Short mmCIF file of C-alpha atoms in Angstrom, two decimals:
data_model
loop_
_atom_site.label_atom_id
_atom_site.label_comp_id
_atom_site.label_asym_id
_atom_site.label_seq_id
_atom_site.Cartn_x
_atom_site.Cartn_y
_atom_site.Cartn_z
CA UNK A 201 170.47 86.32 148.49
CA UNK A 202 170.46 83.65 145.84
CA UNK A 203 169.92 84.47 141.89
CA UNK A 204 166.94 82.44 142.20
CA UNK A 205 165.67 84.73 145.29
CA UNK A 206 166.73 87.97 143.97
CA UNK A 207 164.87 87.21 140.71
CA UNK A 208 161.61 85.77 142.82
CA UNK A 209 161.91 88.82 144.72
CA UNK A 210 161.92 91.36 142.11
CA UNK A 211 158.94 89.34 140.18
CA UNK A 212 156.54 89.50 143.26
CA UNK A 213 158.05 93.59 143.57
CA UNK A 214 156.72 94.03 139.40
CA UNK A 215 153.24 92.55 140.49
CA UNK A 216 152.55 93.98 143.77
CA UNK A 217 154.09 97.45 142.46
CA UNK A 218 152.95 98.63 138.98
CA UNK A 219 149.39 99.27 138.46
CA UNK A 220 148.88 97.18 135.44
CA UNK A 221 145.06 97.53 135.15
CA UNK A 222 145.96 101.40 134.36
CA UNK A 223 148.97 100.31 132.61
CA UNK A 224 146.65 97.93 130.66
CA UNK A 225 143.97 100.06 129.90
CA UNK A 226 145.72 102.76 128.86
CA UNK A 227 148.19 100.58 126.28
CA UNK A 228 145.04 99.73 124.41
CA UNK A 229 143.73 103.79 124.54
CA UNK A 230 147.00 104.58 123.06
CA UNK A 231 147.88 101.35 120.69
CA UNK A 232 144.45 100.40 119.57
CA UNK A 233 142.12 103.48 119.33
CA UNK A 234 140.04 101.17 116.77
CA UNK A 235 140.13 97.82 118.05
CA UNK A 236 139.16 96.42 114.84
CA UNK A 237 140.33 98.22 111.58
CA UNK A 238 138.95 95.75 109.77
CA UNK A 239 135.16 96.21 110.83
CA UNK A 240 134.88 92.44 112.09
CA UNK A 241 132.20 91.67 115.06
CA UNK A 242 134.60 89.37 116.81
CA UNK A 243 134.09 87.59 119.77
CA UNK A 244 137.83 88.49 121.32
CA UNK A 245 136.80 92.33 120.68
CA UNK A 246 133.86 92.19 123.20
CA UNK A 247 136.42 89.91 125.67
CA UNK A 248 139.29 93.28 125.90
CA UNK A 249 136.71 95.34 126.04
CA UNK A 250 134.67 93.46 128.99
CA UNK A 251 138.10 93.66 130.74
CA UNK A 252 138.22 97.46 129.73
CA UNK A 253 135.07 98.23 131.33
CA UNK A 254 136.13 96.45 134.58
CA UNK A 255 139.20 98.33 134.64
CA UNK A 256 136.38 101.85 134.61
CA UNK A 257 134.46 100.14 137.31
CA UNK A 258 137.95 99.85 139.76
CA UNK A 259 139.16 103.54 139.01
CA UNK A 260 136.44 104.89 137.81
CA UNK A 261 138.59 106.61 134.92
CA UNK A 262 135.34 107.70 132.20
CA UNK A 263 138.13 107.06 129.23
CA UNK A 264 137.96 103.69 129.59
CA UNK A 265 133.93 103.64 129.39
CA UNK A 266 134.60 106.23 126.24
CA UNK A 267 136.79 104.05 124.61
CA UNK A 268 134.01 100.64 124.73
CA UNK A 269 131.50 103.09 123.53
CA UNK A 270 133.40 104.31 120.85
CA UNK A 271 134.41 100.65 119.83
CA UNK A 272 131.13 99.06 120.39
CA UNK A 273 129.49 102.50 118.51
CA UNK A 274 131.41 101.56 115.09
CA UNK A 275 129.40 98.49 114.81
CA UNK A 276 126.07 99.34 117.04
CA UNK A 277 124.04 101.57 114.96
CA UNK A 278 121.07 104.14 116.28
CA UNK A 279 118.53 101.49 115.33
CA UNK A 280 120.04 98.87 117.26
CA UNK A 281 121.34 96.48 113.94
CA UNK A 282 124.32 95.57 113.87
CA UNK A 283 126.96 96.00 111.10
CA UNK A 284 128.86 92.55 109.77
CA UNK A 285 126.31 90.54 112.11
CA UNK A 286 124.37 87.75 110.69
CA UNK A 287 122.19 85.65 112.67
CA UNK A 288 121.13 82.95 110.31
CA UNK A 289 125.02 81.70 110.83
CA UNK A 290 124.05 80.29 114.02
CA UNK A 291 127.24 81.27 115.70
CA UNK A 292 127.65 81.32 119.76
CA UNK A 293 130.59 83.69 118.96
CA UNK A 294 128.99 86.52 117.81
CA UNK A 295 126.48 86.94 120.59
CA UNK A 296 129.55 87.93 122.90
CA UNK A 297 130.05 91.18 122.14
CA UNK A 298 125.96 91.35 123.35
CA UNK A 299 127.67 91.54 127.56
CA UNK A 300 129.23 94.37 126.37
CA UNK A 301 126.14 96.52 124.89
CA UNK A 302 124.36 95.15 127.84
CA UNK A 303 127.36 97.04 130.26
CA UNK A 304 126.66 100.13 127.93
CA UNK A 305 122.99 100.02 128.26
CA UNK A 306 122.92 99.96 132.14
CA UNK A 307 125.72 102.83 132.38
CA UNK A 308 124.27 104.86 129.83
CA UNK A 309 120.70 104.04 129.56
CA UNK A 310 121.08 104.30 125.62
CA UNK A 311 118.32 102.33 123.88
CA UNK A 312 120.53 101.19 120.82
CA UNK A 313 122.33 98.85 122.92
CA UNK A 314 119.35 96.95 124.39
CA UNK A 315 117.92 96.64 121.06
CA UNK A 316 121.35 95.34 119.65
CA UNK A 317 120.87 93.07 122.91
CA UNK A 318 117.69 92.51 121.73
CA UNK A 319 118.57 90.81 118.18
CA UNK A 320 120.85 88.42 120.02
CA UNK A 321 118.78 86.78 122.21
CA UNK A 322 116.67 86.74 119.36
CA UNK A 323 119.36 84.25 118.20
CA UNK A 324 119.78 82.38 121.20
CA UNK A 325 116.05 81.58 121.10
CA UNK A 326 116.44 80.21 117.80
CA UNK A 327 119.41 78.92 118.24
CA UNK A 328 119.78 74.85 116.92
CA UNK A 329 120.14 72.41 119.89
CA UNK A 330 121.63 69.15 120.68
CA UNK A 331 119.12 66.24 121.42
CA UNK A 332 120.79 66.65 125.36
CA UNK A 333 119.86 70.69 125.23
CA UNK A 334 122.96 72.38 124.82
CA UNK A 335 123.05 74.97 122.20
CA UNK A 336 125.15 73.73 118.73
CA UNK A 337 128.16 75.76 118.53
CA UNK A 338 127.94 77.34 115.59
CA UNK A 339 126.06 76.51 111.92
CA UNK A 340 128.77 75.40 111.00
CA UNK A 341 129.47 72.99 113.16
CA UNK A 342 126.29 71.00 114.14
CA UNK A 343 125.74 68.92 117.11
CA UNK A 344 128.38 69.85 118.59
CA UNK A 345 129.06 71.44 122.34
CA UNK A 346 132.82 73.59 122.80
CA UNK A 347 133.25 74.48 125.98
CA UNK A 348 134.15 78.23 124.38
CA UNK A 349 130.49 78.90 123.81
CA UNK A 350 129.73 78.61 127.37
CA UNK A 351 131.21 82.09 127.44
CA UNK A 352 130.25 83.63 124.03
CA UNK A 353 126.70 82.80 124.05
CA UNK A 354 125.18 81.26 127.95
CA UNK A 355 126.77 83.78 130.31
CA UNK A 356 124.72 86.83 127.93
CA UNK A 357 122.16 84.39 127.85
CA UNK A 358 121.93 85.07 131.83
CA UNK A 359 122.34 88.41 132.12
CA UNK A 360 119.74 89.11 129.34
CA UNK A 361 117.40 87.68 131.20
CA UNK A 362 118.10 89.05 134.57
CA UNK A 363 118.07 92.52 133.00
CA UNK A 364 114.39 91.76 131.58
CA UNK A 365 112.69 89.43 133.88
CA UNK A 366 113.09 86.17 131.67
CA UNK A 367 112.34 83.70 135.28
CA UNK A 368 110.96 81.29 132.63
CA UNK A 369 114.65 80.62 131.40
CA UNK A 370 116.59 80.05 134.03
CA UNK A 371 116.26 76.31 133.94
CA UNK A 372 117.55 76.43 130.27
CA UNK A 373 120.57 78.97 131.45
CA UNK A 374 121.58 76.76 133.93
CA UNK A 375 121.74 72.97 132.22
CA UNK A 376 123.45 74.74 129.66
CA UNK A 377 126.56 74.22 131.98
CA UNK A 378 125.54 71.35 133.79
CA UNK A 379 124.76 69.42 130.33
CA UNK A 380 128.30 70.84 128.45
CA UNK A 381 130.00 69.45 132.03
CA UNK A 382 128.39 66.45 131.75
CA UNK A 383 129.25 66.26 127.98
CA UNK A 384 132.99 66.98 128.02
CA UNK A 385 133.85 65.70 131.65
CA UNK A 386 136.93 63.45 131.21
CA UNK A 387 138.39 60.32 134.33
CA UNK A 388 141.15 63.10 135.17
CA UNK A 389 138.54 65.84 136.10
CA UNK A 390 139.54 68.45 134.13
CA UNK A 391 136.89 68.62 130.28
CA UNK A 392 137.64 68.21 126.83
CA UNK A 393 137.85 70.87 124.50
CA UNK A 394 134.23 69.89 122.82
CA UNK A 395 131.97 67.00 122.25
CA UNK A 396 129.90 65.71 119.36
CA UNK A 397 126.36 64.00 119.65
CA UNK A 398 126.78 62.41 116.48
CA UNK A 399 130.23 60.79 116.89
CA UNK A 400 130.73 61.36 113.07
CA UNK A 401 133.38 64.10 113.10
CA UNK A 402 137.09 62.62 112.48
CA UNK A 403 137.92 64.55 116.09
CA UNK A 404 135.24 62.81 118.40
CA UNK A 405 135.94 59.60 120.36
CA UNK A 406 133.40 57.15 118.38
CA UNK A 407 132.76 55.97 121.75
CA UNK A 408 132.37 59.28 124.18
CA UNK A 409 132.05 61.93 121.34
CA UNK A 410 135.01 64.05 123.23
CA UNK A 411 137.77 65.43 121.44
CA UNK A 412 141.00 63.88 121.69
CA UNK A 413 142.45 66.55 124.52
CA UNK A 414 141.80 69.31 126.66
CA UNK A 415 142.92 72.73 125.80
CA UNK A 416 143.73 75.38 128.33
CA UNK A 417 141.86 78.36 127.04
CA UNK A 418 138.61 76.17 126.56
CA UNK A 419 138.86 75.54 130.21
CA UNK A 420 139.60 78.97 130.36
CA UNK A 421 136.68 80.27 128.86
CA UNK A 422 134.55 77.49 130.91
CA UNK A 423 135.88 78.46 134.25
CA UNK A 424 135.26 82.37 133.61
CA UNK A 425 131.52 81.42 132.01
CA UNK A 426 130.96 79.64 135.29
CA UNK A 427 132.35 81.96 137.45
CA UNK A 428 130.58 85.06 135.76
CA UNK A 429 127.13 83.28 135.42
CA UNK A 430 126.67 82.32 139.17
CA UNK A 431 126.80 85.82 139.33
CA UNK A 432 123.33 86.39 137.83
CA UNK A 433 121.40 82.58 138.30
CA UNK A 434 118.84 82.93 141.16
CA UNK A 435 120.27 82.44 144.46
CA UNK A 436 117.42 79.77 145.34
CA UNK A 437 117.92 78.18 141.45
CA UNK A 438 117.80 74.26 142.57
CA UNK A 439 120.99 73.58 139.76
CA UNK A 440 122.96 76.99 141.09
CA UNK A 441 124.15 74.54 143.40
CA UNK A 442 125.80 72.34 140.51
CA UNK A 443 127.30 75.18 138.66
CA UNK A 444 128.99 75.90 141.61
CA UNK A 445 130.28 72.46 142.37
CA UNK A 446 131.51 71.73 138.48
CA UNK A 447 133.34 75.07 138.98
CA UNK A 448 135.22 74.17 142.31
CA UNK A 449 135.57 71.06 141.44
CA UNK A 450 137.37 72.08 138.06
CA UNK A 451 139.49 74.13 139.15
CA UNK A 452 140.58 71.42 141.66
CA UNK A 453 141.47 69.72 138.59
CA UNK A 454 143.30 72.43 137.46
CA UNK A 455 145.33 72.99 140.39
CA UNK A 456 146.49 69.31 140.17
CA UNK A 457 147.77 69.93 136.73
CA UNK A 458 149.10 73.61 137.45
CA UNK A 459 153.51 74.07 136.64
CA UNK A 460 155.08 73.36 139.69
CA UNK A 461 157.35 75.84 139.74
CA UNK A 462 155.26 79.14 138.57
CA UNK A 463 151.41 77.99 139.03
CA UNK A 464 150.49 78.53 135.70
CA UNK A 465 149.47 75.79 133.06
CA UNK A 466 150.22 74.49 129.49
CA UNK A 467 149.27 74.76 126.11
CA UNK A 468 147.90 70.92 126.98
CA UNK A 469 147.78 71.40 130.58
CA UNK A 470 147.42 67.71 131.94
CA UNK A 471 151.07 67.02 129.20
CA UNK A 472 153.73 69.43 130.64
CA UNK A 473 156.26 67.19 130.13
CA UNK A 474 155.89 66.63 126.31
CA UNK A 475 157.96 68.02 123.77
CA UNK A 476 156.83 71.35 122.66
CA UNK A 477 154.13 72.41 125.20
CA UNK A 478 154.19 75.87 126.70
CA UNK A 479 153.07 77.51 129.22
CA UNK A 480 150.53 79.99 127.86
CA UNK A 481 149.00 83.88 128.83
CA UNK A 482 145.90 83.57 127.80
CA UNK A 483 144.23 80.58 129.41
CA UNK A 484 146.27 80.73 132.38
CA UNK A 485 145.26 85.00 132.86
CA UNK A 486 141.49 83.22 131.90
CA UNK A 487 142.24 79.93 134.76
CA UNK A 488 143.29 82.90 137.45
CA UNK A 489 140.68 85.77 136.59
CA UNK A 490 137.86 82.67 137.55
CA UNK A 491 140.10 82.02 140.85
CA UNK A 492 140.99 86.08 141.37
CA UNK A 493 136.82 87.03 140.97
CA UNK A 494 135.37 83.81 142.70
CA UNK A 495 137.43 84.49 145.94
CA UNK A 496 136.06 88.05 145.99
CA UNK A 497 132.90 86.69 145.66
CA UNK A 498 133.23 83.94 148.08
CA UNK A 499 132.76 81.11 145.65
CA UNK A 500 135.73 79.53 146.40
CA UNK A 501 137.76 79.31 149.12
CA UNK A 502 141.00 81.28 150.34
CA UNK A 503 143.03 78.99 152.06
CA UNK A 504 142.72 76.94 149.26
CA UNK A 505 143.49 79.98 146.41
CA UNK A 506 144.36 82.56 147.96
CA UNK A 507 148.19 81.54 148.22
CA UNK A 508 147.83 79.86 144.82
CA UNK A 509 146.73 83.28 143.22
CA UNK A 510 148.91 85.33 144.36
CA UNK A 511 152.02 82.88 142.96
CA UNK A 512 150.77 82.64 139.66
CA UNK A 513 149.71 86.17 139.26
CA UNK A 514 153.33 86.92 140.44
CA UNK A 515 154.80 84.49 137.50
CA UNK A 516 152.52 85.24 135.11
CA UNK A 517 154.02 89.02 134.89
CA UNK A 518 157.57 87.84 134.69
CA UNK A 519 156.34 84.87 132.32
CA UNK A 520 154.37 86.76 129.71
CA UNK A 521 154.27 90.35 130.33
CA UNK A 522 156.99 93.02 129.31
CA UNK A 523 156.90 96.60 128.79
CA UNK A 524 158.29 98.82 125.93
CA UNK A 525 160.13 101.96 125.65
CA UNK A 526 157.32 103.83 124.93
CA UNK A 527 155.48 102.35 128.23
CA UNK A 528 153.34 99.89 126.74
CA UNK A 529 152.41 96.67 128.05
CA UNK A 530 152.97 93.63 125.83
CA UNK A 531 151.19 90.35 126.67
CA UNK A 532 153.10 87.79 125.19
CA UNK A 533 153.02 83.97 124.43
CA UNK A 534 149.27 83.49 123.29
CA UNK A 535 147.61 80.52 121.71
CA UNK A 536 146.46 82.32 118.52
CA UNK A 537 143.76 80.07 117.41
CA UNK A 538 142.92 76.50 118.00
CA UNK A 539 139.72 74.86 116.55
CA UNK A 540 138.46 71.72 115.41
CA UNK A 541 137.39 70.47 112.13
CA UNK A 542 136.37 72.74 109.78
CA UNK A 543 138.03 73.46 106.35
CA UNK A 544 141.57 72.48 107.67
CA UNK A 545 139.98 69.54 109.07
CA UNK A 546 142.08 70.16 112.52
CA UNK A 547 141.92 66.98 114.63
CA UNK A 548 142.18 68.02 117.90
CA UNK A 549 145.80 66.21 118.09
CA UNK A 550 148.57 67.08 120.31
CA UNK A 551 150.63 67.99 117.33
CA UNK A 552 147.56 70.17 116.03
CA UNK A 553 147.85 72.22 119.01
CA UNK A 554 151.34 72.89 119.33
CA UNK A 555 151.23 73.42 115.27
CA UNK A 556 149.36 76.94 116.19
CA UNK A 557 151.27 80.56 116.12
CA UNK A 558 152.36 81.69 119.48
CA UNK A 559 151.69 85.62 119.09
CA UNK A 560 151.99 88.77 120.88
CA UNK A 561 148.74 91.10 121.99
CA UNK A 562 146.01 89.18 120.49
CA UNK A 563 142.74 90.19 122.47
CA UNK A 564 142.29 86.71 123.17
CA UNK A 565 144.75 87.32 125.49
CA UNK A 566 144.60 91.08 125.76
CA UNK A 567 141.10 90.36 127.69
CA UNK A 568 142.15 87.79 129.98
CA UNK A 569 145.08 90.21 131.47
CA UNK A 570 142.89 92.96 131.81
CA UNK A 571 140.13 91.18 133.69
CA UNK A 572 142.61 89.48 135.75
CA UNK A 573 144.34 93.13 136.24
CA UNK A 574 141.35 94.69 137.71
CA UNK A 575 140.62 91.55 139.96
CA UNK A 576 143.77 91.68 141.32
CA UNK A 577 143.44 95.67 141.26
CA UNK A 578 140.82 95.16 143.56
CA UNK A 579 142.70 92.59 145.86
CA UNK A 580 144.89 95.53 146.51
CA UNK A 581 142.23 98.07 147.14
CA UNK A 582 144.76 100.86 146.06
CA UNK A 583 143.51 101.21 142.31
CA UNK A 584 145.08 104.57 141.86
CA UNK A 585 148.36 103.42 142.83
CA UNK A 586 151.01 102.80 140.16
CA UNK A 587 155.02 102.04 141.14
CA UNK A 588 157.76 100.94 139.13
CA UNK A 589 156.80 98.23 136.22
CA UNK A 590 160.20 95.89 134.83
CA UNK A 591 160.91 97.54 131.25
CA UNK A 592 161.82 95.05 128.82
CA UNK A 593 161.56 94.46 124.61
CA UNK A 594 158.11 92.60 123.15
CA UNK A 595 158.64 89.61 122.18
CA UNK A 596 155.82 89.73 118.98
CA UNK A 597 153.38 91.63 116.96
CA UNK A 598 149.97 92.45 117.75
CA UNK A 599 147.84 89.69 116.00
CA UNK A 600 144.33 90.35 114.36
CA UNK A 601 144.08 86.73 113.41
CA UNK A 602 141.70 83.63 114.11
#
């Protein structure tokens, strides 16, 4: 056998073998007991621990529902507030965390967390709008659409009103995706990172309003906000149908775009070639947790992923995950932040994108390997079973940052 074969071999061995949902879920038990020291409500909290309560839902181990209680109960109090949250800020990101009191609510039946549920739609409802519907991003940041806050703010949207009979909404849930599709579609297929209406910020195409470039984890966070809101829209919703296309059909895009050799995609995923660009965890474990949970729900098709999927999950643990000595799982080589305008006035350049720290363990990306984990967990259907995972040094610090 061939060095290249031996080390394929012993890649696909590491994925198939360890059980890294458990392995996974019980790093962040050990390493993060608080998930946020700091007493933050922050978005990329609520995204580890929606992949921590997925991980409870394959094994049905109660620590991991103990530890999103715990972490969600720091910043949930009995009345239902919630500590460091401020709605007149207008942000999409805070209303994230809301999926997870809504997962708490319907396993535990505790009131606080519908009521915390509660003051975020609250937001939603008041939330400022762009002339074509969608909701701004943030206060901040007016008249503007990022594909991110499909996820933060439009998949609890859904589920909020599934959970309390909001049938009047619907039509508002769904053209929140068909509008931001619309918005940020680009000739190529894939979406840009964000549009503005106004065509004023120094980012925006004066002609199109979309930022210079698409960004992996925005797609990222589209294709999961897709994938999980089809989920909960009405089954006989006339634009369910749409949703459903713009998801296949990005993710068709995708695929074109995907690293030949491992499956995975790039910092700028339609640039590989460029100096500088990466291949990076935490939109590609975002890119294949949309493809891992749409197959098992038969939104997409196999002969078209299946193969795909099990490649790149295969790469993506020799690519960005290593374990330490003390049998912890590191998830390496994650996009810390990436924004646009703002204080640093970031214009959505290549160079701005590849000028961002690469770090180790953010939740950004933290939350994206669980969920993908327990997808692929399930693909198994042996969630119990753990075998022998590669043991090798981290290659960065745990980040807390942007």
């Amino acid at each position: 056998m061939t060095d290249a074969a031996m080390t394929d071999a012993s890649t696909k061995d590491a994925a198939v073998t360890t059980d890294w949902a458990r392995l996974g879920a019980d790093t962040m038990l050990v390493r993060e007991p608080d998930m946020n020291p700091a007493g933050k409500w922050e978005y990329e909290d609520g995204l580890m621990l929606g992949g921590m309560l997925e991980i409870h839902r394959l094994t049905g181990d109660p620590r991991y529902l103990e530890y999103a209680r715990a972490n969600l109960d720091r910043f949930v109090r009995p009345d239902g507030s919630i500590l460091g949250y401020r709605a007149d800020e207008w942000n999409l990101d805070h209303v994230n965390n809301g999926k997870v009191a809504l997962d708490l609510y319907e396993a535990t039946g505790d009131e606080r967390y519908l009521k915390a549920a509660d003051l975020l739609f609250a937001q939603l409802l008041g939330q400022p709008r762009l002339d074509a519907g969608t909701f701004w991003h943030k206060q901040i940041y007016p008249y503007q659409t990022w594909l991110d806050g499909l996820y933060m703010g439009s998949v609890f949207y859904a589920r909020y009103c599934r959970l309390t009979g909001r049938d009047d909404l619907w039509d508002d849930v769904a053209l929140q995706f068909t509008t931001a599709y619309a918005l940020t579609l680009e000739p190529s297929g894939l979406c840009a990172h964000a549009y503005d209406e106004t065509r004023s910020m120094p980012w925006a195409d004066p002609t199109t309003g979309r930022s210079p470039h698409v960004w992996l984890r925005a797609l990222g966070w589209f294709v999961m906000a897709m994938t999980d809101v089809l989920e909960h829209l009405p089954v006989d919703l006339p634009q369910r149908a749409a949703v459903h296309q713009q998801l296949r059909s990005l993710l068709t895009a995708l695929r074109s775009v995907a690293d030949e050799r491992t499956g995975l995609w790039f910092q700028i995923p339609d640039q590989a070639g460029r100096p500088l660009n990466y291949l990076e965890a935490s939109g590609s474990f975002m890119v294949l947790a949309a493809v891992a949970k749409g197959l098992r729900l038969g939104y997409l098709d196999a002969a078209e992923w299946g193969a795909h999927l099990e490649r790149a999950w295969a790469a993506g643990v020799d690519e960005f995950l290593t374990v330490t000595a003390e049998g912890w799982v590191d998830v390496n080589r994650i996009c810390q932040v990436a924004g646009l305008g703002g204080p640093a006035q970031r214009d959505g350049s290549y160079g701005y994108y590849m000028s961002e720290p690469i770090v180790a363990n953010d939740h950004k990306g933290v939350g994206p390997f669980l969920l993908l984990a327990a997808e692929m967990g399930r693909r198994a259907g042996s969630p119990g079973h753990r075998g022998r995972a590669s043991d090798s040094r981290s290659t960065g610090m745990p980040s807390r940052t942007g």
